[in-house]
PDB file of C-alpha atoms in Angstrom:
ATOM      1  CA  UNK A   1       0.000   0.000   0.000  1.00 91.00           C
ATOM      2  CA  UNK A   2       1.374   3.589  -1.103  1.00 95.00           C
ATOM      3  CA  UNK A   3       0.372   6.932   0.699  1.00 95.00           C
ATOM      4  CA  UNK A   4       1.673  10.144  -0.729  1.00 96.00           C
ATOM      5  CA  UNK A   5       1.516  13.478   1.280  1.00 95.00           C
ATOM      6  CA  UNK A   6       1.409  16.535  -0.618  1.00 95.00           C
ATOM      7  CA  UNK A   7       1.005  20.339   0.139  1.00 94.00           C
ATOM      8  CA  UNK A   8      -0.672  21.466  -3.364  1.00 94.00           C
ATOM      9  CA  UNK A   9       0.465  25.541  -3.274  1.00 90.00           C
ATOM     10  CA  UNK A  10      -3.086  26.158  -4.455  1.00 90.00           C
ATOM     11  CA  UNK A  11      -2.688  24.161  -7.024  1.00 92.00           C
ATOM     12  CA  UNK A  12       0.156  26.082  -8.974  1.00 89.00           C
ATOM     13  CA  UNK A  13       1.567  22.862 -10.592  1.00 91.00           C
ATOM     14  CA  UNK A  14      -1.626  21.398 -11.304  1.00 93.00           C
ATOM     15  CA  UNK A  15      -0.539  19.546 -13.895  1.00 92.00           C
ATOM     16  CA  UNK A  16       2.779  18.354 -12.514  1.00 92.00           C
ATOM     17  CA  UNK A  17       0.665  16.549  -9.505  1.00 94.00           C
ATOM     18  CA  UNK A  18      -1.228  14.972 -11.907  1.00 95.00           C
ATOM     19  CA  UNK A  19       1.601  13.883 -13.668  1.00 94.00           C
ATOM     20  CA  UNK A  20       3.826  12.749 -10.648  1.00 94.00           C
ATOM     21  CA  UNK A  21       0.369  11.002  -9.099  1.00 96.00           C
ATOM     22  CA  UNK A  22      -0.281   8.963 -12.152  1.00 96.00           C
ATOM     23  CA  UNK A  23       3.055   7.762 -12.191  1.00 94.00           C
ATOM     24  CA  UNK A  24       3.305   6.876  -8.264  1.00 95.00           C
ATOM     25  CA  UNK A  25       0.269   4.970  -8.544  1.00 96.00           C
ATOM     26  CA  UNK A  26      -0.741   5.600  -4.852  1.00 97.00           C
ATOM     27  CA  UNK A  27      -3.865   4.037  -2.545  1.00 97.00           C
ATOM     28  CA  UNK A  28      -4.102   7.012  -0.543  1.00 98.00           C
ATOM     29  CA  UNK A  29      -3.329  10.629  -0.945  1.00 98.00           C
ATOM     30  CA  UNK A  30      -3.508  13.566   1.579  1.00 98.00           C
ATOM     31  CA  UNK A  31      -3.597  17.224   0.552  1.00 98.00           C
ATOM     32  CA  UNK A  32      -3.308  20.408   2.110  1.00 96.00           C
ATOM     33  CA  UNK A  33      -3.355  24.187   0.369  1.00 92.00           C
ATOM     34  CA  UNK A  34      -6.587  22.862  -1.524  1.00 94.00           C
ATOM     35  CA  UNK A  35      -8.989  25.831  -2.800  1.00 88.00           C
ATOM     36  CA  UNK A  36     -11.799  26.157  -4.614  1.00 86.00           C
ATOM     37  CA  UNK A  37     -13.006  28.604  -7.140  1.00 81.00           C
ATOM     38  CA  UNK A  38     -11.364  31.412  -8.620  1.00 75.00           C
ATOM     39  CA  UNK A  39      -8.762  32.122  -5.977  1.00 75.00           C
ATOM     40  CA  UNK A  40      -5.852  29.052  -6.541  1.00 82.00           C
ATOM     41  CA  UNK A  41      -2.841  29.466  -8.642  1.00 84.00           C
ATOM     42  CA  UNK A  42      -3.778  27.033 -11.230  1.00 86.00           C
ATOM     43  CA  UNK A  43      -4.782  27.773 -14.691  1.00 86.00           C
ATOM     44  CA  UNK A  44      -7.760  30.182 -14.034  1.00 82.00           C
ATOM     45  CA  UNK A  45     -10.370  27.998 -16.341  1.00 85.00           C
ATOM     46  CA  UNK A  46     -10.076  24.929 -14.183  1.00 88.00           C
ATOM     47  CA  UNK A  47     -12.522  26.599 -11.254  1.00 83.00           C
ATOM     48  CA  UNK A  48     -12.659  23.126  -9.298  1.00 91.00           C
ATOM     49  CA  UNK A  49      -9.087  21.915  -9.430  1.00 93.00           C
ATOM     50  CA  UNK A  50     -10.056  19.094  -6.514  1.00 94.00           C
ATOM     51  CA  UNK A  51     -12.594  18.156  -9.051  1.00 94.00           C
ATOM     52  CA  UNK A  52     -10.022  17.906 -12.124  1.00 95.00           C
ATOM     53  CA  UNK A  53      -7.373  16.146  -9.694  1.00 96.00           C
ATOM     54  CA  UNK A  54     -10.715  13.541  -8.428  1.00 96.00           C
ATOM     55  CA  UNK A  55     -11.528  13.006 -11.883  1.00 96.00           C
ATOM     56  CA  UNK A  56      -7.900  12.925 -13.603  1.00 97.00           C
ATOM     57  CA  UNK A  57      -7.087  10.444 -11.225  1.00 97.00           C
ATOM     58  CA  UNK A  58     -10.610   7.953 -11.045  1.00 97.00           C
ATOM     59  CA  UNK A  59     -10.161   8.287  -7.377  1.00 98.00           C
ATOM     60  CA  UNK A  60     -12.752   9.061  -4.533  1.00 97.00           C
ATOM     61  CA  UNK A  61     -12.188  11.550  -1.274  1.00 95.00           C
ATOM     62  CA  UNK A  62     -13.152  14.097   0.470  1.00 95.00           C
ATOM     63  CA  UNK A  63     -12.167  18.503   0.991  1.00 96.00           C
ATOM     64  CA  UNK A  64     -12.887  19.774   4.098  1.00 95.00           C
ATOM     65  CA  UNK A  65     -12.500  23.483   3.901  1.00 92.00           C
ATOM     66  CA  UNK A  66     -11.846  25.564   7.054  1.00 89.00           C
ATOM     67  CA  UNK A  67     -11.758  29.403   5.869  1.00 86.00           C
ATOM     68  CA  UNK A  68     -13.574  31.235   2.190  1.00 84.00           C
ATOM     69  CA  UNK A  69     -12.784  34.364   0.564  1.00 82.00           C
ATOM     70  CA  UNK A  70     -15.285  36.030  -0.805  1.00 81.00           C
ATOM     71  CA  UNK A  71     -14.876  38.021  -3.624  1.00 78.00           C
ATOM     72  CA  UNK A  72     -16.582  41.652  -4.415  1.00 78.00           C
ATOM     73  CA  UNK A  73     -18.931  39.769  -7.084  1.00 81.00           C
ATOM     74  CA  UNK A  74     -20.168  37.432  -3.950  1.00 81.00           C
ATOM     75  CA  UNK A  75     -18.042  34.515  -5.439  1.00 81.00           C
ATOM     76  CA  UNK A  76     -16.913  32.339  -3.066  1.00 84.00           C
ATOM     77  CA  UNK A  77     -13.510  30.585  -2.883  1.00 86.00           C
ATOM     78  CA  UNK A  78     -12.724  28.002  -0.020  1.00 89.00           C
ATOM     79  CA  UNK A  79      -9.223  26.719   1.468  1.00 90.00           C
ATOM     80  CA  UNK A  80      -8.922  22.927   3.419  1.00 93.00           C
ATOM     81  CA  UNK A  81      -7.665  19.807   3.369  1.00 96.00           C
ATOM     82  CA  UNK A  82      -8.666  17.235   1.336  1.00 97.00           C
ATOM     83  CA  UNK A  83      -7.694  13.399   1.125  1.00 96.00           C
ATOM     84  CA  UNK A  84      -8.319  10.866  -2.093  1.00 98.00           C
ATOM     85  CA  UNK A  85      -8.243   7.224  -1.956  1.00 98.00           C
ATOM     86  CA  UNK A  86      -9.223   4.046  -4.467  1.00 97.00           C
ATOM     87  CA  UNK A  87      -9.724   1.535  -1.298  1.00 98.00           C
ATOM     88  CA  UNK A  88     -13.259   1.140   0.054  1.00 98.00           C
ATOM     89  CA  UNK A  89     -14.177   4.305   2.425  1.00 97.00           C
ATOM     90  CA  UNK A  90     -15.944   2.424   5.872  1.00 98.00           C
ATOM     91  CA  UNK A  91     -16.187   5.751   8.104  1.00 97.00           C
ATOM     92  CA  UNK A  92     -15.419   9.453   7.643  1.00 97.00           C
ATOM     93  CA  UNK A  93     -15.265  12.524   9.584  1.00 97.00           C
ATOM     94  CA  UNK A  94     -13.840  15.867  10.425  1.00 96.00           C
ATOM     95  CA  UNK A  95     -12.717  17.363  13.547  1.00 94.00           C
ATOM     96  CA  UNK A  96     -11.919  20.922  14.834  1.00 90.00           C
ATOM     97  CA  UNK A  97      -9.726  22.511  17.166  1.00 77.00           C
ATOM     98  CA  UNK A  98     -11.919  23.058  20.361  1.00 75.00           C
ATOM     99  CA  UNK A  99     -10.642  26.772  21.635  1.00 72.00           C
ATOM    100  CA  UNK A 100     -11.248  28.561  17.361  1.00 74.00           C
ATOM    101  CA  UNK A 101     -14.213  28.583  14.988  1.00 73.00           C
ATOM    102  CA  UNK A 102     -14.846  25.851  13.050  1.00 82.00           C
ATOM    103  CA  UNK A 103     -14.855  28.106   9.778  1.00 81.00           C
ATOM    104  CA  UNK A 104     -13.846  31.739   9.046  1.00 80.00           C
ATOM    105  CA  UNK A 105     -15.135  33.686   5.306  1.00 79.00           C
ATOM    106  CA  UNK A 106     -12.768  36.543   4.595  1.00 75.00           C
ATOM    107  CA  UNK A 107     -13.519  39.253   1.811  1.00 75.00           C
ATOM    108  CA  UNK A 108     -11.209  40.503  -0.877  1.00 65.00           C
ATOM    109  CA  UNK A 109      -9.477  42.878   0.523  1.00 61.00           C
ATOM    110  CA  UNK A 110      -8.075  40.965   3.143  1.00 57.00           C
ATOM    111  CA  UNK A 111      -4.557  40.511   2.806  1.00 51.00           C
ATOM    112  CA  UNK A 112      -3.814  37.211   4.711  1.00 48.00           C
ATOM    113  CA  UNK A 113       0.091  37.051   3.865  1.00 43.00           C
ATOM    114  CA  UNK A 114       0.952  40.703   4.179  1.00 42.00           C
ATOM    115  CA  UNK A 115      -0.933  40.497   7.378  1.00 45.00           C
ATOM    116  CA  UNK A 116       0.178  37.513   9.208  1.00 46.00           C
ATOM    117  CA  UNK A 117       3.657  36.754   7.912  1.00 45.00           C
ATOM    118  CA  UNK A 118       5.335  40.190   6.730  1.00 46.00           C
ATOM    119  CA  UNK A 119       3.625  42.623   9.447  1.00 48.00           C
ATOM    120  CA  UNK A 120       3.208  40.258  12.159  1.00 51.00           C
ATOM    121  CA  UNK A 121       5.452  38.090  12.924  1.00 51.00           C
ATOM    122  CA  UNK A 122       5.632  37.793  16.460  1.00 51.00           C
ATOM    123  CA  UNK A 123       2.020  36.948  17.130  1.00 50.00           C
ATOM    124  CA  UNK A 124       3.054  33.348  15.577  1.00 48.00           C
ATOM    125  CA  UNK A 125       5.273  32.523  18.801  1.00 48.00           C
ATOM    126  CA  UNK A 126       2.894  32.699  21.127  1.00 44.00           C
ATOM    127  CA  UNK A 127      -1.145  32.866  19.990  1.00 46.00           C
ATOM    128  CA  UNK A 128      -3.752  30.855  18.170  1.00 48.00           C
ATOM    129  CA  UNK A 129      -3.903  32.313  14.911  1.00 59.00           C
ATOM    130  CA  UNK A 130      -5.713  30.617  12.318  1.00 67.00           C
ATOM    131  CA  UNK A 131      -9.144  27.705  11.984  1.00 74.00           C
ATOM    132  CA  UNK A 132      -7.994  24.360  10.645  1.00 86.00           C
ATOM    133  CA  UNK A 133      -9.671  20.865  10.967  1.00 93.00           C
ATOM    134  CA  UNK A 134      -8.470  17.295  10.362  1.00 96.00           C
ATOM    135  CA  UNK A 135      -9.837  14.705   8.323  1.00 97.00           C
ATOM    136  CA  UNK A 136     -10.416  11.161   9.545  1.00 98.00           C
ATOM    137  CA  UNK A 137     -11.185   8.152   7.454  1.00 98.00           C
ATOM    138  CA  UNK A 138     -11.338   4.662   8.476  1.00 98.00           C
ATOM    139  CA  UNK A 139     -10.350   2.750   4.990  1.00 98.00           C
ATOM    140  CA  UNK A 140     -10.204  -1.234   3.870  1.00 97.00           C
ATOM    141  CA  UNK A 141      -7.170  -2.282   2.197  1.00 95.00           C
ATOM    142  CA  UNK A 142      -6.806  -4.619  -1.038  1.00 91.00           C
ATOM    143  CA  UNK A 143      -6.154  -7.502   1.815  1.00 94.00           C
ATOM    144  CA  UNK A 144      -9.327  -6.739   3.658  1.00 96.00           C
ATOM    145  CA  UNK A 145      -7.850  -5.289   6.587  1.00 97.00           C
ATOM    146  CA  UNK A 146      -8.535  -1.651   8.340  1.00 98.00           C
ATOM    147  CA  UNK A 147      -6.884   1.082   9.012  1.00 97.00           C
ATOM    148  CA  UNK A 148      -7.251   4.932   9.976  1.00 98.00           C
ATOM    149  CA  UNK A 149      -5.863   8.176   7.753  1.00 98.00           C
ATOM    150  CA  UNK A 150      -5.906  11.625   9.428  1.00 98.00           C
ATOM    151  CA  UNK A 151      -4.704  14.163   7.477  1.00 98.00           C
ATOM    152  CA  UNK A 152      -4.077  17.919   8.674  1.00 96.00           C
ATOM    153  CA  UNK A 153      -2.151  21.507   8.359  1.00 93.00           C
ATOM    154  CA  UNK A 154      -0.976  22.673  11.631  1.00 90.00           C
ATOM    155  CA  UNK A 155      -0.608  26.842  11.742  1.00 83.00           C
ATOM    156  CA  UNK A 156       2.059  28.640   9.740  1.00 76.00           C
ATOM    157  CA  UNK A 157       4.618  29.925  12.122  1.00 72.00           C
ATOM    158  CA  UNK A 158       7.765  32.364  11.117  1.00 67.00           C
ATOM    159  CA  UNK A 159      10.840  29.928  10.883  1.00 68.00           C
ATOM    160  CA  UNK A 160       8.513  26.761  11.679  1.00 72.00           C
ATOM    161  CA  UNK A 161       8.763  27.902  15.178  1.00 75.00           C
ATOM    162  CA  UNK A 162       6.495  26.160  17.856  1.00 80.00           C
ATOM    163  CA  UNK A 163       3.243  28.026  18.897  1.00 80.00           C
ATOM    164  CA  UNK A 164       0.388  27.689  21.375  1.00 82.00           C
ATOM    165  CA  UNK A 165      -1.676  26.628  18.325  1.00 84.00           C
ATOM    166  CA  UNK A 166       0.394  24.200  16.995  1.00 87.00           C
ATOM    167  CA  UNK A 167       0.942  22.413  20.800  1.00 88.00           C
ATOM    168  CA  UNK A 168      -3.121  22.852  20.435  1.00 89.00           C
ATOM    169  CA  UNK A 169      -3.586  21.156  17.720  1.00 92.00           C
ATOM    170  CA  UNK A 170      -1.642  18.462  18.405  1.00 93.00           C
ATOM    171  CA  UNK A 171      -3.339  17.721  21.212  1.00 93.00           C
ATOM    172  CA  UNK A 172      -6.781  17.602  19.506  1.00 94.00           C
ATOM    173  CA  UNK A 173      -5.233  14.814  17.226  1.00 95.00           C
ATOM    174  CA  UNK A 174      -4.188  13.190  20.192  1.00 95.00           C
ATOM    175  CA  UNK A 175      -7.551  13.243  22.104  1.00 95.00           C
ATOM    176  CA  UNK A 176      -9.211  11.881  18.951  1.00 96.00           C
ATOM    177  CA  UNK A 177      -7.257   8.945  19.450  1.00 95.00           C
ATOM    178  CA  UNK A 178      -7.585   8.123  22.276  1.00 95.00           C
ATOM    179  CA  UNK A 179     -11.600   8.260  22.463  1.00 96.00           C
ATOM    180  CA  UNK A 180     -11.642   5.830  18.885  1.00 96.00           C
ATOM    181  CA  UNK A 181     -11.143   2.150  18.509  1.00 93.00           C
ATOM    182  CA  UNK A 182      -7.631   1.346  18.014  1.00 93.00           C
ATOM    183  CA  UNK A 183      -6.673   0.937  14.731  1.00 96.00           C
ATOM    184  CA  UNK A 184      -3.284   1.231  12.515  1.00 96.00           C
ATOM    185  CA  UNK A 185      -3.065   4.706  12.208  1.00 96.00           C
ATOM    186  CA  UNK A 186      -1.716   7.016   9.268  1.00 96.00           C
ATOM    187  CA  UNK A 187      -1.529  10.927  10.492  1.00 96.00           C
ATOM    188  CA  UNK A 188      -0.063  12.986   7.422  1.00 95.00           C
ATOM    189  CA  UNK A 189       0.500  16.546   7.090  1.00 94.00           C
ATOM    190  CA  UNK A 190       2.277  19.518   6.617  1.00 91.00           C
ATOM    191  CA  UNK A 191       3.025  20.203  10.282  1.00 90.00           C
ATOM    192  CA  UNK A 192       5.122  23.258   9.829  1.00 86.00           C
ATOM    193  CA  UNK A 193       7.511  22.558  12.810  1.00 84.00           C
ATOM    194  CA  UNK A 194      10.476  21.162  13.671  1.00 82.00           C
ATOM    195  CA  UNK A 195      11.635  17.352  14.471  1.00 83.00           C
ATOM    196  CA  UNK A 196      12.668  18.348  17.875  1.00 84.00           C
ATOM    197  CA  UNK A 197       9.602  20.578  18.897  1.00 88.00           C
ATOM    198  CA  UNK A 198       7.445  19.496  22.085  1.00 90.00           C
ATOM    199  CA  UNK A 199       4.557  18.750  19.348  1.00 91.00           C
ATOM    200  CA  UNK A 200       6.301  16.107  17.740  1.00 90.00           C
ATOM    201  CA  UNK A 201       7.742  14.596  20.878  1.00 92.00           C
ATOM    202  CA  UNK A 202       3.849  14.336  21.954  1.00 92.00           C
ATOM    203  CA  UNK A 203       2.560  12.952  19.036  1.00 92.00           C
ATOM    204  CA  UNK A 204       5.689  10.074  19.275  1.00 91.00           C
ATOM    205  CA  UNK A 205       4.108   8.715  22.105  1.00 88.00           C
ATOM    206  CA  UNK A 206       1.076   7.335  20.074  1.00 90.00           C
ATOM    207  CA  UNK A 207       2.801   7.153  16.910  1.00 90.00           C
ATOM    208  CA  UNK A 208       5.981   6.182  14.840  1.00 86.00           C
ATOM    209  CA  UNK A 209       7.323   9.246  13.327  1.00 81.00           C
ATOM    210  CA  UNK A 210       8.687   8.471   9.622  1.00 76.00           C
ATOM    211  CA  UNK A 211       9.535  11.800   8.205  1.00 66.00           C
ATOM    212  CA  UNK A 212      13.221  10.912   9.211  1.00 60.00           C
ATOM    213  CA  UNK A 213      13.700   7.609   6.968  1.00 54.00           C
ATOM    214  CA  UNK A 214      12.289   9.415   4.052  1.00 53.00           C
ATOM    215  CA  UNK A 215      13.117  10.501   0.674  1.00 55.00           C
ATOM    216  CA  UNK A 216      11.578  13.406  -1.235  1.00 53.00           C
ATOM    217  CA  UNK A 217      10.552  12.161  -4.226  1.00 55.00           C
ATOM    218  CA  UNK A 218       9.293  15.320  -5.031  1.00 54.00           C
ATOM    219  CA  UNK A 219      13.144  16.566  -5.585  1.00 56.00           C
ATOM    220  CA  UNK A 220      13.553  16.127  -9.502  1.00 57.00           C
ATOM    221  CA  UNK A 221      17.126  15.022  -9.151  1.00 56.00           C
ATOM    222  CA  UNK A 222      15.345  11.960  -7.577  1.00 54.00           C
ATOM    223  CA  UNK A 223      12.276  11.263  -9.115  1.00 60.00           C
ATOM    224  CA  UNK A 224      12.107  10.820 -13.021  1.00 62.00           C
ATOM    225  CA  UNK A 225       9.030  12.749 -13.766  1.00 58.00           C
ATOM    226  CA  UNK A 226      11.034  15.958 -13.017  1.00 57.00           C
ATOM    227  CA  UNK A 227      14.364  14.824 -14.701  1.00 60.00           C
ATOM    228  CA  UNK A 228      13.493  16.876 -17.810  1.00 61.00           C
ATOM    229  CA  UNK A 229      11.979  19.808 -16.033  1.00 57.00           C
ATOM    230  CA  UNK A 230      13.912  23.113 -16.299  1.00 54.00           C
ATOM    231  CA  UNK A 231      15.796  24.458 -13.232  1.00 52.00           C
ATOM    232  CA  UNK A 232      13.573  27.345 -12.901  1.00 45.00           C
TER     233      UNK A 232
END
């Protein structure tokens, strides 16, 4: 069995993940940086891009968004995390982070990078910042047996430092596994912190961290579908 964990950058190499997917041939795939509608970086006539990736792909799954913009023409655009599998789904779910709001709509004008990385840095070492949500899926293998996939995006923090929201949010994942039935668990994600930080070392003590023993395929020095790519 293959999982592949991907942050899509809104989508900007749309094409490339489809690409790289199709040759990698994975059973499960978690996402993060997924939009909807007009606001992603992909080509602007593909509105649905976690449609086109569904349907490029023949693979089922799920997006989960957590914040919208909405633009001056009432068009809505929506940000999440999203999962895709071809093994049978048995149970699904999402689940918040207790102390924020389980979904935020922002207009146009709001400039979310300027604001929160350029201008205000220091708020990231020490306050919640941002809504988020994790995705939970109990799925059947080709063998028959079970097993759980969470997938999640813990808060951007200047330098991948450790914050109160990230420590949070860890602990939500945490809590949700404790109160399920235990099953061989997958969590995936673009945690945006270090292997040292107190977040991982909590998260050990349920789980088997990998990240270490891994290769990025993604690097095209490694992986053949980027070997004729140019280096800009």
């Amino acid at each position: 069995m293959k999982v592949i964990q991907l942050n899509t950058w809104h989508f900007k190499y749309l094409k490339e993940i489809i690409d790289f997917l199709k040759y990698e041939k994975p059973d499960v795939i978690n996402l993060q940086e997924v939009r909807s509608g007009r606001f992603n970086y992909c080509d602007p006539s593909i509105k649905e891009p976690f449609e086109e990736l569904k349907t490029k792909l023949n693979m089922k799954g799920l997006f989960a968004p957590f914040s919208g913009l909405r633009s001056s023409d009432g068009t809505l655009s929506q940000s999440g995390n999203a999962f895709l599998t071809n093994l049978e789904i048995v149970d699904h779910g999402v689940f918040f982070e207790p102390s924020l709001p389980n979904y935020t709509e922002y207009t146009e004008d709001h400039d979310f990078i300027k604001t929160t990385i350029l201008n205000e840095k220091s708020k990231y070492y020490n306050v919640f910042e941002e809504p988020n949500n994790c995705i939970w899926t109990v799925l059947k293998n080709k063998q028959g047996n079970y097993f759980r996939n969470l997938v999640s995006h813990f808060t951007v923090s200047y330098g991948c430092n450790e914050t109160l929201q990230t420590i949070q949010q860890s602990r939500t994942v945490l809590n949700f596994l404790n109160n399920v039935k235990d099953l061989p668990t997958v969590f995936a994600g673009d945690l945006n912190i270090h292997d040292q930080s107190a977040s991982v070392a909590m998260l050990s003590k349920k789980m088997k961290m990998v990240n270490k023993a891994s290769n990025n395929s993604l690097n095209k020095l490694i992986h053949p579908i980027f070997k004729n790519q140019p280096d800009t």
